[in-house]
Short mmCIF file of C-alpha atoms in Angstrom, two decimals:
data_model
loop_
_atom_site.label_atom_id
_atom_site.label_comp_id
_atom_site.label_asym_id
_atom_site.label_seq_id
_atom_site.Cartn_x
_atom_site.Cartn_y
_atom_site.Cartn_z
CA UNK A 1444 -0.05 -0.05 -0.04
CA UNK A 1445 1.15 3.50 -0.92
CA UNK A 1446 0.07 6.15 1.61
CA UNK A 1447 -0.03 9.88 1.09
CA UNK A 1448 0.42 11.96 4.26
CA UNK A 1449 -0.15 15.74 3.97
CA UNK A 1450 1.11 17.87 6.72
CA UNK A 1451 3.88 15.30 7.06
CA UNK A 1452 6.07 17.58 9.36
CA UNK A 1453 3.46 18.76 11.62
CA UNK A 1454 2.76 17.35 15.08
CA UNK A 1455 0.27 14.63 14.15
CA UNK A 1456 1.92 13.76 10.83
CA UNK A 1457 5.30 13.22 12.25
CA UNK A 1458 3.95 10.87 14.93
CA UNK A 1459 1.72 9.07 12.33
CA UNK A 1460 4.65 8.66 9.93
CA UNK A 1461 6.75 6.93 12.52
CA UNK A 1462 3.68 4.92 13.75
CA UNK A 1463 3.22 3.60 10.10
CA UNK A 1464 6.94 2.77 9.81
CA UNK A 1465 6.99 1.08 13.09
CA UNK A 1466 4.06 -1.08 11.90
CA UNK A 1467 5.93 -2.07 8.72
CA UNK A 1468 4.45 0.32 6.15
CA UNK A 1469 7.30 1.35 3.82
CA UNK A 1470 5.66 3.22 0.81
CA UNK A 1471 4.84 6.61 2.52
CA UNK A 1472 4.59 9.82 0.47
CA UNK A 1473 5.51 12.79 2.78
CA UNK A 1474 4.06 16.08 1.73
CA UNK A 1475 4.49 19.40 3.29
CA UNK A 1476 4.85 23.08 2.54
CA UNK A 1477 8.33 22.69 1.23
CA UNK A 1478 7.39 19.99 -1.28
CA UNK A 1479 6.98 21.02 -5.00
CA UNK A 1480 3.48 20.87 -6.51
CA UNK A 1481 4.78 18.42 -9.04
CA UNK A 1482 5.42 15.98 -6.19
CA UNK A 1483 1.92 16.27 -5.07
CA UNK A 1484 0.70 15.40 -8.52
CA UNK A 1485 2.91 12.38 -8.57
CA UNK A 1486 1.89 11.36 -5.06
CA UNK A 1487 -1.88 11.63 -6.06
CA UNK A 1488 -1.28 9.51 -9.07
CA UNK A 1489 0.06 6.59 -7.15
CA UNK A 1490 -1.25 6.59 -3.61
CA UNK A 1491 -3.78 4.05 -2.27
CA UNK A 1492 -4.80 5.95 0.84
CA UNK A 1493 -4.73 9.60 1.85
CA UNK A 1494 -4.09 10.97 5.34
CA UNK A 1495 -4.88 14.67 4.94
CA UNK A 1496 -3.51 16.29 8.05
CA UNK A 1497 -2.42 19.61 6.57
CA UNK A 1498 -3.85 22.81 8.09
CA UNK A 1499 -3.56 26.16 9.35
CA UNK A 1500 -3.73 26.93 13.12
CA UNK A 1501 -2.05 30.32 13.86
CA UNK A 1502 -1.79 32.39 10.55
CA UNK A 1503 -0.68 35.98 10.28
CA UNK A 1504 -4.04 37.04 9.18
CA UNK A 1505 -7.53 35.44 9.25
CA UNK A 1506 -7.84 34.91 5.46
CA UNK A 1507 -5.18 32.25 5.71
CA UNK A 1508 -7.45 30.07 7.61
CA UNK A 1509 -9.70 29.64 4.61
CA UNK A 1510 -6.76 29.39 2.24
CA UNK A 1511 -4.97 26.56 4.21
CA UNK A 1512 -8.02 24.62 5.70
CA UNK A 1513 -10.18 24.97 2.64
CA UNK A 1514 -8.11 25.97 -0.23
CA UNK A 1515 -5.41 23.31 -0.02
CA UNK A 1516 -8.14 20.61 0.66
CA UNK A 1517 -9.73 21.75 -2.72
CA UNK A 1518 -6.47 21.54 -4.50
CA UNK A 1519 -5.70 18.14 -3.09
CA UNK A 1520 -9.14 16.72 -4.07
CA UNK A 1521 -8.99 18.32 -7.53
CA UNK A 1522 -5.56 16.66 -8.07
CA UNK A 1523 -6.69 13.25 -6.96
CA UNK A 1524 -9.73 13.67 -9.36
CA UNK A 1525 -7.61 14.79 -12.25
CA UNK A 1526 -5.53 11.48 -11.88
CA UNK A 1527 -8.82 9.28 -11.51
CA UNK A 1528 -7.56 8.17 -7.96
CA UNK A 1529 -10.51 7.15 -5.83
CA UNK A 1530 -8.40 6.10 -2.85
CA UNK A 1531 -10.04 6.49 0.53
CA UNK A 1532 -9.42 9.97 2.17
CA UNK A 1533 -9.10 10.65 5.92
CA UNK A 1534 -9.03 14.25 7.06
CA UNK A 1535 -8.19 15.56 10.66
CA UNK A 1536 -10.63 18.37 11.36
CA UNK A 1537 -11.30 20.00 14.85
CA UNK A 1538 -14.26 20.10 17.43
CA UNK A 1539 -14.09 23.74 16.70
CA UNK A 1540 -15.66 23.18 13.39
CA UNK A 1541 -19.08 23.81 15.13
CA UNK A 1542 -17.92 27.29 16.40
CA UNK A 1543 -18.59 30.55 14.59
CA UNK A 1544 -15.05 31.74 14.35
CA UNK A 1545 -12.57 31.99 11.31
CA UNK A 1546 -10.85 28.89 12.30
CA UNK A 1547 -13.91 26.92 12.93
CA UNK A 1548 -15.62 27.99 9.72
CA UNK A 1549 -12.52 27.09 7.61
CA UNK A 1550 -12.43 23.62 9.21
CA UNK A 1551 -16.21 23.13 8.50
CA UNK A 1552 -15.70 24.17 5.05
CA UNK A 1553 -13.05 21.61 4.39
CA UNK A 1554 -15.34 18.92 6.00
CA UNK A 1555 -18.24 19.82 3.77
CA UNK A 1556 -16.00 19.95 0.65
CA UNK A 1557 -14.75 16.49 1.41
CA UNK A 1558 -18.17 15.01 2.10
CA UNK A 1559 -19.44 16.43 -1.23
CA UNK A 1560 -16.27 14.95 -3.05
CA UNK A 1561 -17.01 11.59 -1.54
CA UNK A 1562 -20.70 11.61 -2.66
CA UNK A 1563 -19.89 12.81 -6.14
CA UNK A 1564 -17.11 10.33 -6.83
CA UNK A 1565 -17.98 7.25 -4.94
CA UNK A 1566 -15.03 7.75 -2.54
CA UNK A 1567 -14.70 6.74 1.04
CA UNK A 1568 -14.05 9.72 3.33
CA UNK A 1569 -13.33 9.78 7.02
CA UNK A 1570 -13.51 12.96 8.95
CA UNK A 1571 -12.06 13.08 12.40
CA UNK A 1572 -13.04 15.93 14.66
CA UNK A 1573 -10.22 16.08 17.09
CA UNK A 1574 -10.15 17.93 20.42
CA UNK A 1575 -6.83 19.24 21.90
CA UNK A 1576 -4.11 16.71 21.09
CA UNK A 1577 -1.09 16.44 23.35
CA UNK A 1578 2.12 14.27 23.37
CA UNK A 1579 5.75 14.36 22.24
CA UNK A 1580 6.92 16.77 19.44
CA UNK A 1581 4.12 19.14 19.84
CA UNK A 1582 5.27 22.63 19.21
CA UNK A 1583 5.01 24.92 22.28
CA UNK A 1584 3.72 28.51 22.33
CA UNK A 1585 1.64 27.58 19.16
CA UNK A 1586 -1.84 26.04 19.61
CA UNK A 1587 -1.53 23.55 22.62
CA UNK A 1588 -1.64 24.76 26.10
CA UNK A 1589 -0.26 21.37 27.25
CA UNK A 1590 2.82 21.70 25.03
CA UNK A 1591 3.42 25.19 26.21
CA UNK A 1592 3.12 24.36 29.88
CA UNK A 1593 5.41 21.32 29.45
CA UNK A 1594 7.97 23.42 27.84
CA UNK A 1595 7.90 26.30 30.13
CA UNK A 1596 7.84 24.32 33.49
CA UNK A 1597 10.43 21.91 32.18
CA UNK A 1598 12.67 24.94 31.48
CA UNK A 1599 11.97 26.93 34.54
CA UNK A 1600 9.77 29.50 32.71
CA UNK A 1601 6.50 30.97 34.09
CA UNK A 1602 3.05 29.85 32.77
CA UNK A 1603 -0.12 31.95 32.60
CA UNK A 1604 -3.54 30.63 33.53
CA UNK A 1605 -6.48 32.86 33.26
CA UNK A 1606 -9.04 30.38 34.53
CA UNK A 1607 -7.74 27.10 36.16
CA UNK A 1608 -11.35 25.67 36.24
CA UNK A 1609 -11.67 25.52 32.40
CA UNK A 1610 -12.44 21.91 31.47
CA UNK A 1611 -10.21 20.53 28.79
CA UNK A 1612 -11.00 17.67 26.46
CA UNK A 1613 -7.76 15.98 25.40
CA UNK A 1614 -6.66 13.03 23.15
CA UNK A 1615 -3.23 11.58 23.47
CA UNK A 1616 -1.03 11.42 20.36
CA UNK A 1617 -0.34 7.73 20.55
CA UNK A 1618 -4.15 7.18 20.84
CA UNK A 1619 -4.65 9.38 17.78
CA UNK A 1620 -2.08 7.35 15.85
CA UNK A 1621 -3.55 4.02 16.78
CA UNK A 1622 -7.06 5.19 15.65
CA UNK A 1623 -5.88 6.61 12.40
CA UNK A 1624 -3.99 3.37 11.56
CA UNK A 1625 -7.06 1.45 12.63
CA UNK A 1626 -8.97 3.55 10.07
CA UNK A 1627 -6.36 2.67 7.43
CA UNK A 1628 -7.24 -0.91 8.05
CA UNK A 1629 -11.03 -0.30 7.85
CA UNK A 1630 -11.68 -0.25 11.54
CA UNK A 1631 -12.31 3.41 12.19
CA UNK A 1632 -14.42 4.50 15.15
CA UNK A 1633 -17.48 6.16 13.61
CA UNK A 1634 -20.79 7.69 14.69
CA UNK A 1635 -23.10 9.02 12.07
CA UNK A 1636 -21.01 11.11 9.70
CA UNK A 1637 -17.85 11.72 11.78
CA UNK A 1638 -15.06 9.65 13.33
CA UNK A 1639 -13.42 10.13 16.66
CA UNK A 1640 -10.60 9.00 18.79
CA UNK A 1641 -12.27 6.76 21.45
CA UNK A 1642 -10.11 7.60 24.39
CA UNK A 1643 -10.69 11.21 25.54
CA UNK A 1644 -9.43 12.77 28.85
CA UNK A 1645 -11.41 15.40 30.53
CA UNK A 1646 -9.24 17.48 32.90
CA UNK A 1647 -9.33 20.93 34.31
CA UNK A 1648 -6.57 23.30 33.23
CA UNK A 1649 -5.39 23.91 36.74
CA UNK A 1650 -5.08 20.22 37.44
CA UNK A 1651 -2.86 19.78 34.40
CA UNK A 1652 -0.48 22.65 35.75
CA UNK A 1653 -0.40 20.98 39.19
CA UNK A 1654 0.70 17.69 37.87
CA UNK A 1655 3.36 19.25 35.71
CA UNK A 1656 4.81 21.13 38.68
CA UNK A 1657 4.74 17.72 40.65
CA UNK A 1658 6.66 16.12 37.89
CA UNK A 1659 9.27 18.74 37.99
CA UNK A 1660 9.40 18.33 41.85
CA UNK A 1661 9.66 14.53 41.60
CA UNK A 1662 13.33 14.82 40.83
CA UNK A 1663 13.89 16.39 44.27
CA UNK A 1664 11.51 14.12 46.29
CA UNK A 1665 12.25 10.95 44.29
CA UNK A 1666 8.44 10.35 43.68
CA UNK A 1667 7.13 8.55 40.77
CA UNK A 1668 4.00 10.09 39.13
CA UNK A 1669 0.85 7.77 39.46
CA UNK A 1670 1.40 5.35 36.58
CA UNK A 1671 -1.83 3.61 37.49
CA UNK A 1672 -3.66 6.90 36.33
CA UNK A 1673 -3.80 6.71 32.58
CA UNK A 1674 -3.89 10.62 32.03
CA UNK A 1675 -0.99 11.14 34.63
CA UNK A 1676 0.97 8.57 32.77
CA UNK A 1677 0.49 10.02 29.36
CA UNK A 1678 1.10 13.52 30.70
CA UNK A 1679 4.33 12.49 32.35
CA UNK A 1680 5.59 10.93 29.28
CA UNK A 1681 4.78 14.05 27.49
CA UNK A 1682 6.55 16.26 30.05
CA UNK A 1683 9.81 14.18 29.83
CA UNK A 1684 9.95 14.96 26.04
CA UNK A 1685 10.26 18.73 26.79
CA UNK A 1686 13.26 18.35 29.15
CA UNK A 1687 16.27 20.52 28.00
CA UNK A 1688 18.86 18.59 26.36
CA UNK A 1689 21.41 19.30 28.95
CA UNK A 1690 19.10 18.29 31.89
CA UNK A 1691 18.22 14.58 31.24
CA UNK A 1692 20.19 13.63 34.28
CA UNK A 1693 19.91 14.69 37.95
CA UNK A 1694 22.02 14.10 40.98
CA UNK A 1695 21.02 11.79 44.02
CA UNK A 1696 22.19 12.20 47.60
CA UNK A 1697 24.62 9.44 48.45
CA UNK A 1698 24.78 8.67 52.29
CA UNK A 1699 28.48 7.79 52.40
CA UNK A 1700 30.53 6.28 55.36
CA UNK A 1701 33.42 4.08 55.90
CA UNK A 1702 31.24 1.06 55.01
CA UNK A 1703 30.29 2.21 51.63
CA UNK A 1704 27.04 4.23 50.62
CA UNK A 1705 23.22 4.16 50.55
CA UNK A 1706 21.39 6.03 47.92
CA UNK A 1707 17.64 6.40 47.56
CA UNK A 1708 16.40 6.27 43.93
CA UNK A 1709 12.62 6.20 43.78
CA UNK A 1710 9.74 6.60 46.18
CA UNK A 1711 6.02 5.85 45.74
CA UNK A 1712 3.10 6.05 48.01
CA UNK A 1713 1.72 2.56 47.22
CA UNK A 1714 4.80 0.55 45.99
CA UNK A 1715 7.41 1.58 48.39
CA UNK A 1716 10.84 2.64 47.55
CA UNK A 1717 14.12 1.67 45.59
CA UNK A 1718 17.63 2.19 46.77
CA UNK A 1719 21.15 1.37 45.81
CA UNK A 1720 23.47 -0.11 48.49
CA UNK A 1721 27.22 -0.21 48.05
CA UNK A 1722 29.28 -2.22 50.47
CA UNK A 1723 33.02 -2.09 50.85
CA UNK A 1724 34.99 -5.33 50.77
CA UNK A 1725 34.47 -7.53 53.92
CA UNK A 1726 31.91 -5.08 55.28
CA UNK A 1727 28.72 -6.23 56.88
CA UNK A 1728 25.59 -4.05 56.89
CA UNK A 1729 22.18 -4.57 58.45
CA UNK A 1730 21.67 -6.73 61.64
CA UNK A 1731 18.19 -5.63 62.11
CA UNK A 1732 14.55 -6.98 61.70
CA UNK A 1733 11.11 -5.71 60.75
CA UNK A 1734 7.58 -6.52 61.85
CA UNK A 1735 5.69 -5.61 58.77
CA UNK A 1736 8.28 -3.81 56.49
CA UNK A 1737 9.59 -6.31 53.82
CA UNK A 1738 12.43 -5.98 51.25
CA UNK A 1739 13.91 -7.68 48.19
CA UNK A 1740 17.71 -7.48 47.62
CA UNK A 1741 19.38 -7.96 44.24
CA UNK A 1742 23.27 -7.99 44.08
CA UNK A 1743 24.29 -6.84 40.63
CA UNK A 1744 28.07 -6.48 41.18
CA UNK A 1745 30.43 -8.29 43.47
CA UNK A 1746 29.66 -11.18 45.70
CA UNK A 1747 28.45 -11.75 49.13
CA UNK A 1748 26.13 -13.45 51.63
CA UNK A 1749 22.77 -12.54 53.09
CA UNK A 1750 22.13 -14.18 56.48
CA UNK A 1751 18.82 -14.53 58.35
CA UNK A 1752 17.91 -15.66 61.97
CA UNK A 1753 14.73 -15.43 63.72
CA UNK A 1754 15.10 -13.55 67.05
CA UNK A 1755 14.29 -16.68 69.36
CA UNK A 1756 16.32 -19.16 67.33
CA UNK A 1757 20.01 -19.97 66.90
CA UNK A 1758 19.66 -21.20 63.33
CA UNK A 1759 21.40 -18.95 60.68
CA UNK A 1760 20.31 -19.21 57.17
CA UNK A 1761 22.74 -18.21 54.42
CA UNK A 1762 22.05 -17.23 50.78
CA UNK A 1763 25.10 -16.59 48.80
CA UNK A 1764 24.68 -13.94 46.08
CA UNK A 1765 26.71 -12.66 43.18
CA UNK A 1766 26.43 -10.18 40.29
CA UNK A 1767 27.30 -13.12 38.07
CA UNK A 1768 24.02 -14.79 38.84
CA UNK A 1769 21.29 -12.30 39.25
CA UNK A 1770 18.66 -13.55 41.61
CA UNK A 1771 16.33 -11.74 44.13
CA UNK A 1772 16.35 -12.62 47.76
CA UNK A 1773 13.20 -11.77 49.73
CA UNK A 1774 13.69 -10.42 53.16
CA UNK A 1775 10.88 -11.81 55.16
CA UNK A 1776 9.38 -10.15 58.23
CA UNK A 1777 10.40 -11.35 61.51
CA UNK A 1778 13.86 -12.49 60.45
CA UNK A 1779 16.83 -10.29 61.48
CA UNK A 1780 19.24 -10.22 58.62
CA UNK A 1781 22.52 -8.75 57.34
CA UNK A 1782 24.48 -8.62 54.15
CA UNK A 1783 28.16 -9.21 53.98
CA UNK A 1784 30.63 -8.34 51.14
CA UNK A 1785 32.85 -11.43 50.66
CA UNK A 1786 34.76 -10.08 47.61
CA UNK A 1787 37.63 -7.74 47.16
CA UNK A 1788 35.62 -5.14 45.28
CA UNK A 1789 32.67 -3.03 46.13
CA UNK A 1790 29.39 -5.02 46.10
CA UNK A 1791 26.43 -3.30 44.70
CA UNK A 1792 22.86 -4.26 45.67
CA UNK A 1793 19.55 -2.95 44.51
CA UNK A 1794 17.08 -2.86 47.51
CA UNK A 1795 13.38 -2.49 47.27
CA UNK A 1796 11.38 -1.92 50.51
CA UNK A 1797 7.43 -2.21 50.37
CA UNK A 1798 7.04 1.27 51.95
CA UNK A 1799 8.71 4.57 52.06
CA UNK A 1800 11.11 5.11 54.96
CA UNK A 1801 9.31 6.93 57.83
CA UNK A 1802 11.72 8.28 60.53
CA UNK A 1803 8.77 8.41 63.00
CA UNK A 1804 7.92 4.77 62.48
CA UNK A 1805 10.94 2.96 60.93
CA UNK A 1806 9.85 -0.53 61.93
CA UNK A 1807 13.49 -1.46 62.24
CA UNK A 1808 14.94 -3.09 65.33
CA UNK A 1809 18.71 -3.81 65.78
CA UNK A 1810 19.59 -7.40 66.49
CA UNK A 1811 23.01 -9.21 65.43
CA UNK A 1812 22.36 -12.12 63.27
#
């Protein structure tokens, strides 16, 4: 199948093209404002499906709305008709097409033109009215509040919110791409004349800003945004794509003493925390037990032994561990335990605890193994 994508360098176009390529589609004609008209004529002669994503969102004057959103659509359809090409055509419109403003009118005009073309020429047409779209590669300070907020907060710039209680209807770019490719395969989500992305998130503008500021703070408090919340998960992925190129990394506080170091990596409210423990050669750490707190140890470098004993027993249980053979050792409650580095190099252990450390209630009691 040969696929024509107009607006190929735009936000949706770029994501769609990569989505198509990732699914094995190889013959993709990419058309944008820097392509020659002759290329459009060639693409229209050969394509088997058209994704018409090109449009104008922020013109220098209002007349360009109609020129870009209606005029180019007309040119595209005329070119297809002249080549006798009856390929299905999918157009991305906007939920603003119902509004009485220059942008909405231009989008509605483009829709009506496409519907008429489909009826006159026996061509399958699909019109997607999209709400606000967010995700990676969206241009900030253009037509997306989410993109602007992500960019500004990630770069330490101020954001402006006139009304935090505004309800936003949002679709995520990956969901858009999945739906468009489903439509390519004849599995579009359609109701009456229009198609839609089935997963829509309704969130207040102020809530979006609060989440983004929390994402920025997460590097300091080591928290992980709620990945069980679908919108938070998608918004966090979007936020990370706007990090400055020289700020992908961030430092952690290493608690260092003569035995080695202990560094907290991640903390969550419902899944505990992850830490990195480094033990110097022949050093023993631990010698304590817990009532409810439980842990998992994974030695990833070096070799050592993890020892266990119940407080009222003399039996010592030993598990020998090594970075040469990765295996997780559960630290059950009610067992005092320690870990000793038996090697001549530092031993590195990844440690997970089922709860964040609480200095007021550490549930940790010293007892030699």
